[in-house]
Amino acid sequence: RKEVEQDPGPFNVPEGATVAFNCTYSNSASQSFFWYRQDCRKEPKLLMSVYSSGNEDGRFTAQLNRASQYISLLIRDSKLSDSATYLCVVTGNNDMRFGAGTRLTVKP
Amino acid sequence: GAGVSQSPSNKVTEKGKDVELRCDPISGHTALYWYRQSLGQGLEFLIYFQGNSAPDKSGLPSDRFSAERTGGSVSTLTIQRTQQEDSAVYLCASSPQTGGAGQPQHFGDGTRLSIL
């Protein structure tokens, strides 16, 4: 079993739609959580951290459920520019593990 | 300021040759990671260095792959006797530390490796 698992998608949604991604992790001792965004043929870039109480950054909302060991990312009012692959990232004491990513395509 | 620097940006070589990929992390970053990303795939963890600790090599796909980090700074990923399945983008990332503070990683632009 992979340490971090994501639905690979692709998710194809129209502009303005709300879309949600989930990510599960296997290590209950994991300490920090992030969502990264990766555009085609580019390196991953940090999108937002994920805090226990949940956090919001504009149209993006991240949530963490430690009991069930999953994190989520919600994108509201999606834009064409949101098209990318979204990577879930989980850290422990000594390492940082990436999910394989969920591909999102927002269409006009 | 300077980010993570990788070289070469592109490398084309014949099957069976050895290749060396270089990563120069952000100054002061103690953690350094190597990842591989094949076409259309997610990131595959290869190896992790943290300070002077023994590296975590659990992601290296075979004994043809090795990596060093000299003086806690520059790292070199070496692939011996390259195979066509080694063709991928090799990404290096660094962070100030890992674990409790959970610092996010800063990525280089990657080395695109093509094995003919």
Short mmCIF file of C-alpha atoms in Angstrom, two decimals:
data_model
loop_
_atom_site.label_atom_id
_atom_site.label_comp_id
_atom_site.label_asym_id
_atom_site.label_seq_id
_atom_site.Cartn_x
_atom_site.Cartn_y
_atom_site.Cartn_z
CA ARG A 1 0.00 0.00 0.00
CA LYS A 2 1.29 3.45 -0.90
CA GLU A 3 1.91 5.83 1.97
CA VAL A 4 -0.10 8.58 0.34
CA GLU A 5 -2.95 7.78 -2.04
CA GLN A 6 -4.97 10.03 -4.29
CA ASP A 7 -7.60 9.51 -6.94
CA PRO A 8 -5.62 10.14 -10.14
CA GLY A 9 -8.65 11.57 -11.94
CA PRO A 10 -8.86 13.17 -14.37
CA PHE A 11 -11.52 15.50 -13.10
CA ASN A 12 -13.08 17.46 -15.96
CA VAL A 13 -15.29 20.28 -14.74
CA PRO A 14 -16.86 23.39 -16.26
CA GLU A 15 -15.80 26.86 -15.24
CA GLY A 16 -17.49 27.95 -12.05
CA ALA A 17 -17.89 24.43 -10.71
CA THR A 18 -16.90 23.30 -7.25
CA VAL A 19 -14.56 20.36 -7.14
CA ALA A 20 -13.10 18.38 -4.23
CA PHE A 21 -10.08 16.11 -3.99
CA ASN A 22 -9.34 13.64 -1.24
CA CYS A 23 -6.08 12.12 -0.14
CA THR A 24 -5.48 9.33 2.36
CA TYR A 25 -2.27 8.58 4.22
CA SER A 26 -1.14 5.46 6.02
CA ASN A 27 1.23 6.78 8.69
CA SER A 28 -0.78 7.85 11.72
CA ALA A 29 2.30 9.65 13.07
CA SER A 30 2.32 12.08 10.15
CA GLN A 31 2.69 15.61 11.36
CA SER A 32 2.29 18.15 8.59
CA PHE A 33 0.22 18.27 5.46
CA PHE A 34 0.29 20.31 2.28
CA TRP A 35 -1.28 20.62 -1.12
CA TYR A 36 1.02 21.33 -4.04
CA ARG A 37 0.05 22.28 -7.56
CA GLN A 38 1.95 21.08 -10.60
CA ASP A 39 1.43 22.49 -14.06
CA CYS A 40 2.24 20.40 -17.11
CA ARG A 41 6.00 19.90 -17.49
CA LYS A 42 6.72 22.17 -14.52
CA GLU A 43 7.97 21.55 -11.02
CA PRO A 44 5.47 21.32 -8.12
CA LYS A 45 4.71 24.53 -6.27
CA LEU A 46 3.24 24.89 -2.80
CA LEU A 47 -0.46 25.75 -2.92
CA MET A 48 -1.32 25.74 0.76
CA SER A 49 -0.64 24.11 4.08
CA VAL A 50 -3.37 22.08 5.76
CA TYR A 51 -4.14 22.80 9.40
CA SER A 52 -6.06 20.64 11.85
CA SER A 53 -8.86 23.15 12.16
CA GLY A 54 -9.17 23.51 8.41
CA ASN A 55 -8.11 26.58 6.51
CA GLU A 56 -9.18 28.68 3.60
CA ASP A 57 -7.27 30.72 1.06
CA GLY A 58 -9.59 32.52 -1.30
CA ARG A 59 -11.43 29.92 -3.36
CA PHE A 60 -9.42 27.06 -1.84
CA THR A 61 -10.34 25.24 1.36
CA ALA A 62 -8.22 22.51 2.90
CA GLN A 63 -9.31 20.15 5.65
CA LEU A 64 -7.64 17.46 7.71
CA ASN A 65 -9.26 14.47 9.39
CA ARG A 66 -6.64 12.82 11.57
CA ALA A 67 -8.98 10.11 12.86
CA SER A 68 -9.69 8.89 9.33
CA GLN A 69 -6.26 9.88 8.04
CA TYR A 70 -7.34 11.91 5.07
CA ILE A 71 -7.03 15.43 3.84
CA SER A 72 -9.14 17.25 1.31
CA LEU A 73 -8.95 20.21 -1.01
CA LEU A 74 -12.03 22.06 -2.16
CA ILE A 75 -11.91 24.51 -5.06
CA ARG A 76 -14.90 26.80 -5.49
CA ASP A 77 -15.80 28.80 -8.59
CA SER A 78 -13.13 27.01 -10.58
CA LYS A 79 -11.19 28.95 -13.21
CA LEU A 80 -9.54 27.80 -16.41
CA SER A 81 -6.22 28.61 -14.75
CA ASP A 82 -6.91 26.04 -12.02
CA SER A 83 -6.22 23.29 -14.55
CA ALA A 84 -3.25 21.41 -13.14
CA THR A 85 -2.31 18.35 -11.13
CA TYR A 86 -2.83 18.66 -7.39
CA LEU A 87 -0.42 16.76 -5.18
CA CYS A 88 -1.12 15.81 -1.60
CA VAL A 89 1.95 15.89 0.65
CA VAL A 90 2.41 14.36 4.08
CA THR A 91 5.40 14.77 6.38
CA GLY A 92 6.64 12.81 9.37
CA ASN A 93 9.70 13.10 11.55
CA ASN A 94 12.16 12.33 8.84
CA ASP A 95 10.52 12.47 5.49
CA MET A 96 8.01 14.03 3.20
CA ARG A 97 5.88 11.90 0.90
CA PHE A 98 3.95 12.97 -2.17
CA GLY A 99 0.82 11.44 -3.57
CA ALA A 100 0.79 10.69 -7.27
CA GLY A 101 -1.50 13.66 -7.89
CA THR A 102 -5.02 14.32 -9.12
CA ARG A 103 -5.37 15.88 -12.53
CA LEU A 104 -7.94 18.66 -12.92
CA THR A 105 -9.09 20.15 -16.20
CA VAL A 106 -11.44 23.13 -16.09
CA LYS A 107 -13.27 23.70 -19.35
CA PRO A 108 -15.00 26.81 -20.68
CA GLY B 1 17.43 34.90 -3.76
CA ALA B 2 18.85 31.83 -5.48
CA GLY B 3 16.59 28.83 -5.61
CA VAL B 4 17.39 25.15 -6.04
CA SER B 5 19.65 24.74 -9.04
CA GLN B 6 19.86 21.56 -11.10
CA SER B 7 22.16 20.66 -13.95
CA PRO B 8 22.10 19.75 -16.68
CA SER B 9 18.60 20.86 -17.59
CA ASN B 10 18.49 18.27 -20.34
CA LYS B 11 20.51 15.13 -20.88
CA VAL B 12 20.32 12.71 -23.79
CA THR B 13 22.47 9.62 -23.63
CA GLU B 14 22.73 6.13 -25.05
CA LYS B 15 21.52 3.07 -23.23
CA GLY B 16 24.24 1.57 -21.07
CA LYS B 17 26.04 4.83 -20.35
CA ASP B 18 26.42 6.30 -16.87
CA VAL B 19 24.95 9.72 -16.06
CA GLU B 20 25.43 12.19 -13.22
CA LEU B 21 22.81 14.72 -12.24
CA ARG B 22 23.64 17.60 -9.97
CA CYS B 23 21.57 19.49 -7.42
CA ASP B 24 22.61 22.65 -5.62
CA PRO B 25 20.10 23.31 -2.81
CA ILE B 26 19.17 26.61 -1.28
CA SER B 27 21.92 27.73 1.06
CA GLY B 28 21.26 26.66 4.63
CA HIS B 29 18.69 24.01 3.75
CA THR B 30 19.55 20.82 5.59
CA ALA B 31 17.07 18.51 3.90
CA LEU B 32 17.48 17.45 0.27
CA TYR B 33 15.28 15.13 -1.76
CA TRP B 34 15.54 13.49 -5.15
CA TYR B 35 12.38 12.51 -7.04
CA ARG B 36 11.68 11.05 -10.44
CA GLN B 37 8.70 11.87 -12.58
CA SER B 38 7.98 9.82 -15.66
CA LEU B 39 5.77 11.16 -18.43
CA GLY B 40 2.24 11.59 -17.14
CA GLN B 41 3.09 10.10 -13.74
CA GLY B 42 3.28 11.48 -10.23
CA LEU B 43 6.40 12.10 -8.23
CA GLU B 44 8.36 9.01 -7.24
CA PHE B 45 10.52 9.45 -4.16
CA LEU B 46 14.11 8.28 -4.67
CA ILE B 47 16.35 9.36 -1.81
CA TYR B 48 16.45 11.83 1.07
CA PHE B 49 19.35 13.50 2.90
CA GLN B 50 18.94 15.24 6.24
CA GLY B 51 22.00 16.92 7.71
CA ASN B 52 24.67 14.42 8.68
CA SER B 53 22.27 11.52 9.15
CA ALA B 54 22.43 8.42 7.01
CA PRO B 55 20.37 8.99 3.87
CA ASP B 56 17.01 7.33 3.36
CA LYS B 57 17.58 5.30 0.20
CA SER B 58 14.33 3.39 0.35
CA GLY B 59 13.05 4.84 -2.93
CA LEU B 60 15.98 3.97 -5.16
CA PRO B 61 14.59 1.58 -7.81
CA SER B 62 17.73 -0.50 -8.29
CA ASP B 63 21.39 -0.73 -7.35
CA ARG B 64 22.22 1.16 -10.54
CA PHE B 65 21.06 4.31 -8.73
CA SER B 66 23.15 6.05 -6.09
CA ALA B 67 23.43 9.52 -4.65
CA GLU B 68 25.85 11.51 -2.59
CA ARG B 69 25.70 14.78 -0.78
CA THR B 70 29.07 16.33 -0.11
CA GLY B 71 29.58 18.74 2.74
CA GLY B 72 25.89 18.85 3.43
CA SER B 73 25.27 20.93 0.34
CA VAL B 74 25.57 19.84 -3.30
CA SER B 75 24.15 16.45 -4.21
CA THR B 76 24.87 14.18 -7.16
CA LEU B 77 22.52 11.46 -8.38
CA THR B 78 24.31 8.81 -10.43
CA ILE B 79 22.64 6.29 -12.68
CA GLN B 80 24.88 3.52 -13.97
CA ARG B 81 24.29 1.45 -17.09
CA THR B 82 21.22 3.49 -18.00
CA GLN B 83 18.11 1.78 -19.36
CA GLN B 84 15.32 3.26 -21.44
CA GLU B 85 12.93 3.08 -18.49
CA ASP B 86 15.21 5.52 -16.68
CA SER B 87 13.98 8.27 -19.01
CA ALA B 88 12.17 10.78 -16.82
CA VAL B 89 12.44 14.19 -15.23
CA TYR B 90 14.60 14.06 -12.14
CA LEU B 91 13.61 16.67 -9.59
CA CYS B 92 15.58 17.85 -6.59
CA ALA B 93 14.03 19.68 -3.67
CA SER B 94 15.37 21.17 -0.45
CA SER B 95 13.85 22.45 2.73
CA PRO B 96 15.19 24.08 5.89
CA GLN B 97 14.21 21.04 7.96
CA THR B 98 11.66 18.28 8.09
CA GLY B 99 9.43 16.80 10.72
CA GLY B 100 7.80 18.89 13.38
CA ALA B 101 8.04 22.21 11.63
CA GLY B 102 6.94 20.60 8.39
CA GLN B 103 8.70 23.02 6.14
CA PRO B 104 7.51 22.84 2.53
CA GLN B 105 9.98 21.92 -0.14
CA HIS B 106 11.49 24.14 -2.78
CA PHE B 107 11.98 22.44 -6.10
CA GLY B 108 14.54 22.88 -8.83
CA ASP B 109 13.53 22.98 -12.47
CA GLY B 110 14.54 19.35 -12.95
CA THR B 111 16.78 17.46 -15.33
CA ARG B 112 15.04 15.86 -18.31
CA LEU B 113 16.85 12.61 -18.96
CA SER B 114 16.31 10.77 -22.22
CA ILE B 115 17.83 7.36 -22.83
CA LEU B 116 18.09 6.39 -26.48
#
